[in-house]
Coordinates of C-alpha atoms and ligand atoms in Angstrom, one line a residue:
M1 CA 0.0 -0.3 -0.2
T2 CA 1.4 3.6 -0.6
A3 CA 2.2 5.8 2.1
L4 CA -0.6 9.0 2.5
L5 CA 2.4 11.1 2.5
Q6 CA 5.2 10.6 -0.2
L7 CA 9.0 12.7 0.8
R8 CA 11.7 12.3 -1.8
D9 CA 14.7 13.6 -2.1
L10 CA 13.9 16.9 -0.9
R11 CA 15.8 19.5 -1.2
V12 CA 15.2 23.6 -0.1
E13 CA 17.4 26.1 -0.1
F14 CA 17.5 30.0 1.3
P15 CA 19.3 32.6 -0.1
V16 CA 20.8 33.9 3.5
R17 CA 23.5 36.8 3.9
D18 CA 27.4 35.4 4.1
A19 CA 28.8 36.5 7.6
V20 CA 31.9 37.2 6.0
D21 CA 32.3 38.9 2.2
G22 CA 28.1 40.0 2.8
G23 CA 26.8 38.0 -0.3
S24 CA 24.8 36.4 -0.7
V25 CA 24.7 32.5 -0.7
L26 CA 22.3 29.3 -0.3
L27 CA 21.7 27.3 2.8
R28 CA 20.6 23.7 2.6
A29 CA 17.3 23.5 5.1
V30 CA 16.6 20.4 3.6
D31 CA 18.4 18.1 2.3
G32 CA 18.0 14.8 0.8
V33 CA 15.4 13.5 2.4
D34 CA 13.1 11.3 1.9
L35 CA 10.2 9.8 4.1
D36 CA 7.1 8.2 3.8
I37 CA 4.4 8.4 6.2
G38 CA 1.7 6.0 6.1
K39 CA -1.6 6.2 6.8
A40 CA -2.5 6.7 11.1
D41 CA 0.7 6.6 11.4
C42 CA 1.8 8.9 14.5
V43 CA 5.6 10.0 13.8
G44 CA 7.9 12.2 15.5
L45 CA 10.9 14.0 14.2
V46 CA 13.1 15.4 16.5
G47 CA 16.5 17.2 16.2
E48 CA 18.4 20.3 17.8
S49 CA 16.7 23.6 16.5
G50 CA 17.7 24.3 13.5
C51 CA 17.8 21.0 11.5
G52 CA 15.3 21.4 10.0
K53 CA 11.9 20.6 11.2
S54 CA 9.5 23.0 10.8
T55 CA 11.2 23.8 7.0
L56 CA 10.1 19.9 6.5
A57 CA 6.7 21.1 7.9
N58 CA 6.4 23.7 6.1
V59 CA 6.6 22.1 2.7
L60 CA 4.4 19.7 4.5
M61 CA 1.5 22.3 4.2
G62 CA 2.5 23.3 1.0
L63 CA 4.6 27.2 2.7
V64 CA 7.0 26.6 1.5
E65 CA 8.4 24.9 -2.2
P66 CA 11.0 23.1 -2.1
V67 CA 14.2 23.6 -4.8
A68 CA 14.0 19.5 -5.8
G69 CA 12.5 16.5 -5.0
Q70 CA 8.7 15.8 -4.4
V71 CA 5.5 15.8 -2.9
L72 CA 3.0 13.2 -2.8
F73 CA -0.3 13.6 -1.2
D74 CA -2.7 10.4 -1.1
G75 CA -1.2 9.5 -4.7
A76 CA -1.0 13.0 -6.2
D77 CA 1.9 15.7 -7.4
V78 CA 1.3 18.0 -4.6
T79 CA 4.9 19.7 -4.8
K80 CA 4.5 23.2 -6.4
H81 CA 0.7 23.5 -6.6
R82 CA -2.6 21.6 -4.7
D83 CA -6.3 22.8 -4.3
P84 CA -7.8 24.2 -1.9
G85 CA -9.3 20.6 -1.0
E86 CA -6.1 19.4 -1.1
R87 CA -4.8 22.0 1.1
R88 CA -7.9 21.0 4.1
R89 CA -7.0 17.8 4.8
I90 CA -3.2 18.9 5.8
Q91 CA -3.2 21.1 9.1
M92 CA -0.6 22.4 11.3
V93 CA -0.8 23.1 14.8
F94 CA 2.0 25.8 15.9
Q95 CA 4.3 26.1 19.0
D96 CA 2.5 29.9 19.9
P97 CA -1.5 30.4 19.6
A98 CA -0.8 33.6 20.9
S99 CA 0.7 34.6 17.5
S100 CA -1.9 32.0 15.0
L101 CA -5.3 33.3 16.6
N102 CA -5.9 36.4 16.7
P103 CA -7.0 37.6 20.2
R104 CA -9.4 39.8 19.9
R105 CA -11.8 37.6 17.8
R106 CA -14.2 34.6 19.7
V107 CA -13.6 31.2 19.1
R108 CA -17.3 30.6 18.3
S109 CA -16.6 32.9 15.0
V110 CA -12.9 31.9 14.5
L111 CA -14.2 28.5 14.0
A112 CA -17.1 28.9 12.5
E113 CA -16.0 30.9 9.6
L114 CA -13.8 28.1 8.5
I115 CA -16.7 25.3 8.6
Q116 CA -18.7 28.1 6.7
H117 CA -15.6 28.4 4.2
H118 CA -15.4 25.3 3.5
D119 CA -18.8 24.2 3.5
L120 CA -18.5 21.6 5.1
V121 CA -22.2 21.3 7.2
P122 CA -25.5 22.6 6.9
A123 CA -26.4 26.0 8.2
A124 CA -29.2 24.6 10.7
G125 CA -26.1 21.8 11.9
L126 CA -23.6 25.1 12.3
E127 CA -24.2 24.9 16.6
S128 CA -23.9 22.2 17.2
A129 CA -20.2 21.1 14.9
L130 CA -18.9 24.3 16.8
R131 CA -20.2 22.0 20.4
G132 CA -19.0 18.9 18.9
L133 CA -15.4 20.8 18.2
I134 CA -15.3 21.8 21.1
D135 CA -15.6 18.9 23.5
M136 CA -13.8 16.6 20.7
V137 CA -10.6 19.2 22.2
G138 CA -12.0 18.7 25.9
L139 CA -13.0 22.2 26.6
P140 CA -16.4 23.5 28.0
Y141 CA -18.6 25.4 24.9
R142 CA -18.4 28.3 27.1
V143 CA -15.4 28.4 25.6
L144 CA -16.6 28.9 22.3
D145 CA -17.5 32.7 23.6
A146 CA -14.3 33.3 24.8
R147 CA -11.1 35.5 22.6
P148 CA -8.2 33.4 23.1
R149 CA -6.7 35.9 25.3
E150 CA -8.6 35.4 28.3
L151 CA -8.2 31.9 28.0
S152 CA -4.6 29.7 29.8
G153 CA -2.0 28.5 27.2
G154 CA -3.0 24.8 27.8
Q155 CA -6.7 25.8 26.7
R156 CA -5.5 28.2 23.7
Q157 CA -3.4 25.3 22.2
R158 CA -6.2 23.6 22.4
V159 CA -8.2 25.9 20.5
A160 CA -5.6 25.5 17.9
I161 CA -6.0 22.1 17.4
A162 CA -9.9 22.2 17.3
R163 CA -9.3 24.9 14.9
A164 CA -7.5 22.9 13.0
L165 CA -9.8 20.0 13.2
A166 CA -12.6 22.8 12.4
V167 CA -12.0 21.4 8.8
Q168 CA -12.0 17.1 9.0
P169 CA -8.2 17.6 7.8
E170 CA -6.8 13.4 7.9
V171 CA -3.0 14.8 8.7
L172 CA -2.0 16.9 11.7
V173 CA 1.5 18.6 11.8
A174 CA 1.9 20.0 15.4
D175 CA 4.7 21.6 15.0
E176 CA 6.2 22.0 18.6
A177 CA 2.8 22.5 19.8
V178 CA 3.7 21.3 23.4
S179 CA 6.9 23.3 23.5
A180 CA 5.2 26.3 25.5
L181 CA 3.5 24.3 27.7
D182 CA 4.3 23.8 31.6
V183 CA 4.8 20.0 32.2
S184 CA 1.1 19.4 33.1
A185 CA -0.9 21.3 30.5
Q186 CA 2.3 19.3 28.2
A187 CA 0.7 15.9 28.9
K188 CA -2.8 16.7 28.8
V189 CA -2.6 18.2 25.8
I190 CA -0.2 14.7 24.2
N191 CA -3.6 12.6 25.9
L192 CA -5.8 14.7 24.3
L193 CA -4.2 14.3 20.8
A194 CA -3.3 10.1 21.5
D195 CA -6.5 9.7 21.4
L196 CA -7.8 12.4 18.7
R197 CA -5.9 10.5 16.7
R198 CA -7.6 7.2 17.8
E199 CA -11.1 8.5 17.1
L200 CA -10.5 10.3 13.9
G201 CA -7.4 8.4 12.7
L202 CA -6.0 11.3 12.5
T203 CA -2.0 10.8 11.0
L204 CA -0.1 12.8 13.2
V205 CA 3.2 14.0 11.8
F206 CA 4.6 15.3 15.7
I207 CA 7.9 17.5 16.1
S208 CA 9.8 18.4 19.0
H209 CA 13.2 19.1 19.8
D210 CA 12.3 17.4 22.7
L211 CA 12.6 13.7 23.4
G212 CA 11.1 12.8 26.3
V213 CA 7.1 14.8 24.5
V214 CA 8.5 12.4 21.0
R215 CA 8.8 9.1 23.5
A216 CA 5.2 9.6 24.8
L217 CA 3.1 10.0 21.7
C218 CA 4.6 8.2 18.5
D219 CA 5.4 5.0 17.3
R220 CA 8.3 6.3 15.3
V221 CA 10.6 8.7 15.5
V222 CA 12.9 10.7 13.0
V223 CA 16.0 12.2 13.4
M224 CA 17.1 15.5 11.7
Y225 CA 20.6 16.6 11.6
L226 CA 21.4 19.2 9.6
G227 CA 19.1 19.0 7.0
R228 CA 18.7 15.4 6.6
I229 CA 17.1 12.5 8.8
V230 CA 20.2 10.0 10.1
E231 CA 18.3 8.3 11.8
D232 CA 14.3 6.6 11.2
A233 CA 12.6 4.0 13.6
P234 CA 10.0 2.2 15.3
A235 CA 9.7 4.7 18.9
E236 CA 10.6 1.2 21.5
E237 CA 13.7 0.5 19.0
L238 CA 14.9 4.1 18.7
F239 CA 14.8 4.8 22.7
E240 CA 16.1 1.1 23.2
A241 CA 18.7 0.4 21.0
P242 CA 19.6 3.2 19.5
Q243 CA 22.4 2.8 16.0
H244 CA 23.5 6.5 14.9
P245 CA 25.8 8.4 17.6
Y246 CA 23.9 11.5 17.3
T247 CA 20.4 9.9 18.5
T248 CA 22.8 8.2 21.3
A249 CA 24.2 11.7 22.5
L250 CA 20.4 13.2 22.1
L251 CA 19.2 10.2 24.4
N252 CA 22.0 10.5 26.7
A253 CA 21.6 14.6 27.3
V254 CA 18.7 13.5 29.1
P255 CA 19.2 10.9 32.2
D256 CA 15.2 10.2 32.3
L257 CA 15.8 8.8 28.3
A258 CA 19.0 7.4 28.5
P259 CA 18.7 3.2 27.1
R260 CA 18.9 1.0 29.9
R261 CA 22.1 0.0 28.9
R262 CA 23.7 2.9 28.3
V263 CA 25.0 3.2 25.2
E264 CA 28.9 4.7 25.1
G265 CA 29.2 7.6 23.0
P266 CA 29.6 11.1 25.5
A267 CA 26.9 13.5 26.0
L268 CA 26.3 16.1 22.8
E269 CA 29.1 18.4 22.9
G270 CA 29.7 21.8 21.1
E271 CA 27.3 23.3 18.5
P272 CA 25.3 21.9 15.5
V273 CA 28.4 23.7 12.9
S274 CA 26.0 26.0 10.0
A275 CA 24.5 24.0 7.4
L276 CA 26.3 25.8 5.1
S277 CA 30.0 25.3 6.3
Q278 CA 29.1 21.6 5.5
I279 CA 28.1 19.7 2.2
G280 CA 29.4 16.8 1.4
G281 CA 30.3 14.1 3.7
C282 CA 28.3 13.6 7.5
R283 CA 27.1 16.3 8.9
F284 CA 27.7 15.2 12.3
R285 CA 30.7 14.5 12.3
S286 CA 32.9 17.4 13.7
R287 CA 31.2 16.3 16.5
C288 CA 30.6 12.2 16.6
P289 CA 33.1 11.0 18.9
R290 CA 33.4 7.9 15.9
A291 CA 34.1 9.6 12.8
I292 CA 36.9 8.2 10.2
A293 CA 38.5 9.7 7.6
E294 CA 35.5 8.5 5.2
C295 CA 33.4 10.1 6.4
A296 CA 34.2 13.3 4.8
E297 CA 34.0 11.8 1.7
Q298 CA 30.2 10.9 1.1
D299 CA 27.0 11.1 2.1
P300 CA 26.5 8.6 4.2
P301 CA 24.2 5.8 2.4
Y302 CA 20.9 4.3 5.1
V303 CA 21.8 0.7 6.5
V304 CA 18.5 -0.7 6.8
S305 CA 17.0 -3.1 8.9
G306 CA 13.5 -3.9 8.5
P307 CA 11.8 -0.5 9.7
H308 CA 15.0 0.9 11.0
R309 CA 17.0 2.9 8.9
T310 CA 20.3 4.7 10.2
A311 CA 22.9 7.3 8.1
C312 CA 26.2 6.0 9.2
L313 CA 29.2 4.2 7.7
R314 CA 30.2 3.2 11.7
V315 CA 26.6 1.3 12.0
A316 CA 27.0 -0.4 8.5
E317 CA 30.6 -1.4 9.9
A318 CA 29.0 -3.0 12.6
A319 CA 26.7 -5.3 11.3
H320 CA 29.2 -6.8 8.6
R321 CA 31.2 -8.3 11.7
Ligands
ADP401 N1 13.0 31.6 5.9 C1 14.2 31.5 6.0 N2 15.0 32.7 5.7 C2 16.3 32.1 5.3 N3 16.9 31.1 6.6 C3 16.0 29.9 7.0 C4 14.2 30.8 6.6 N4 13.6 29.3 7.8 C5 14.4 28.6 8.4 N5 15.7 28.8 8.1 C6 17.3 28.4 8.1 O1 16.9 26.8 7.8 C7 17.6 26.1 8.9 C8 16.4 26.0 9.4 O2 15.2 26.0 10.1 P1 14.0 25.3 10.5 O3 13.3 24.2 9.7 O4 13.9 26.4 11.8 O5 14.9 24.7 11.3 P2 14.1 23.4 13.4 O6 12.5 24.1 12.8 O7 14.2 21.9 13.6 O8 15.0 24.8 14.2 C9 18.3 26.8 9.8 O9 19.6 27.0 9.5 C10 16.9 27.7 10.2 O10 18.2 29.6 10.3
MG402 MG1 11.3 25.1 14.0

């Protein structure tokens, strides 16, 4: 069965000013990403700030056009163009609902406008659709008459989720959607997403720099480093037996998550080098405790074992021993 979303060798570049000579250079924010996401999958996308997670999300949404590669949605090529129907089917929730929700508009009017715009329910059913939505995200009906600025951070994020669901999408992309919330509000929103996924059969792409929240929700984890996917595996496997030195370092950095059989390798040191300075070869090599000369020579090909793939030459070595 073909995947609902297929990303093929995607590349996204942004012109940026070169710090040295002031000229314009191209920064590869996403560089050679291949990813299939199946219907009703819940995929976590993790990696340090600047590795390209939001850029990838924006490509999924059709907000950023890649310079190379393809995006297929339900078999249709939506790389350069998507019609309103296709747009509706993928919705996004952002980190900061305060900036994505107009603070002065009542929740009712925001949701009603979307439902009416897409002609999703007959006029007589509008009120019950609104109530259904607000109920679905675990908020009391009176929130319909509130303005976002009168709500707590957790409530606002629920409203943002209700807004995304108002147009009956199949895919929900959550970009750092719980990162601004305190731990208890985070846990509640994560539970809500898990419930919604089950009830609605939603496909979830859950982006976070925080591996802990990804672990709580996702069945599959995709790790990015400087625009590339370095490891992609079922969540349990990734957390118990990470293969890429970068994944190991990320896990070692969080005491609660470090695999029980602690994998050798230091915690992550240094800042990621800029995507500008290192094209070709493994992007992680300058910080990698296991790097060898060959790592500079080529992009490491994926070593694939069932649903687990890892872009690291040293994994290949271990596998052949
Ligand atoms: N519109 C833009 N113009 C120039 N550079 C950008 C733009 N958006 C993102 N970038 C750069 O692309 C890289 C990836 O950014 P982003 O996708 O936001 O990463 P993440 O979400 O993982 O933190 C970063 O180096 C960032 O500075
Ligand atoms: Mg981001």
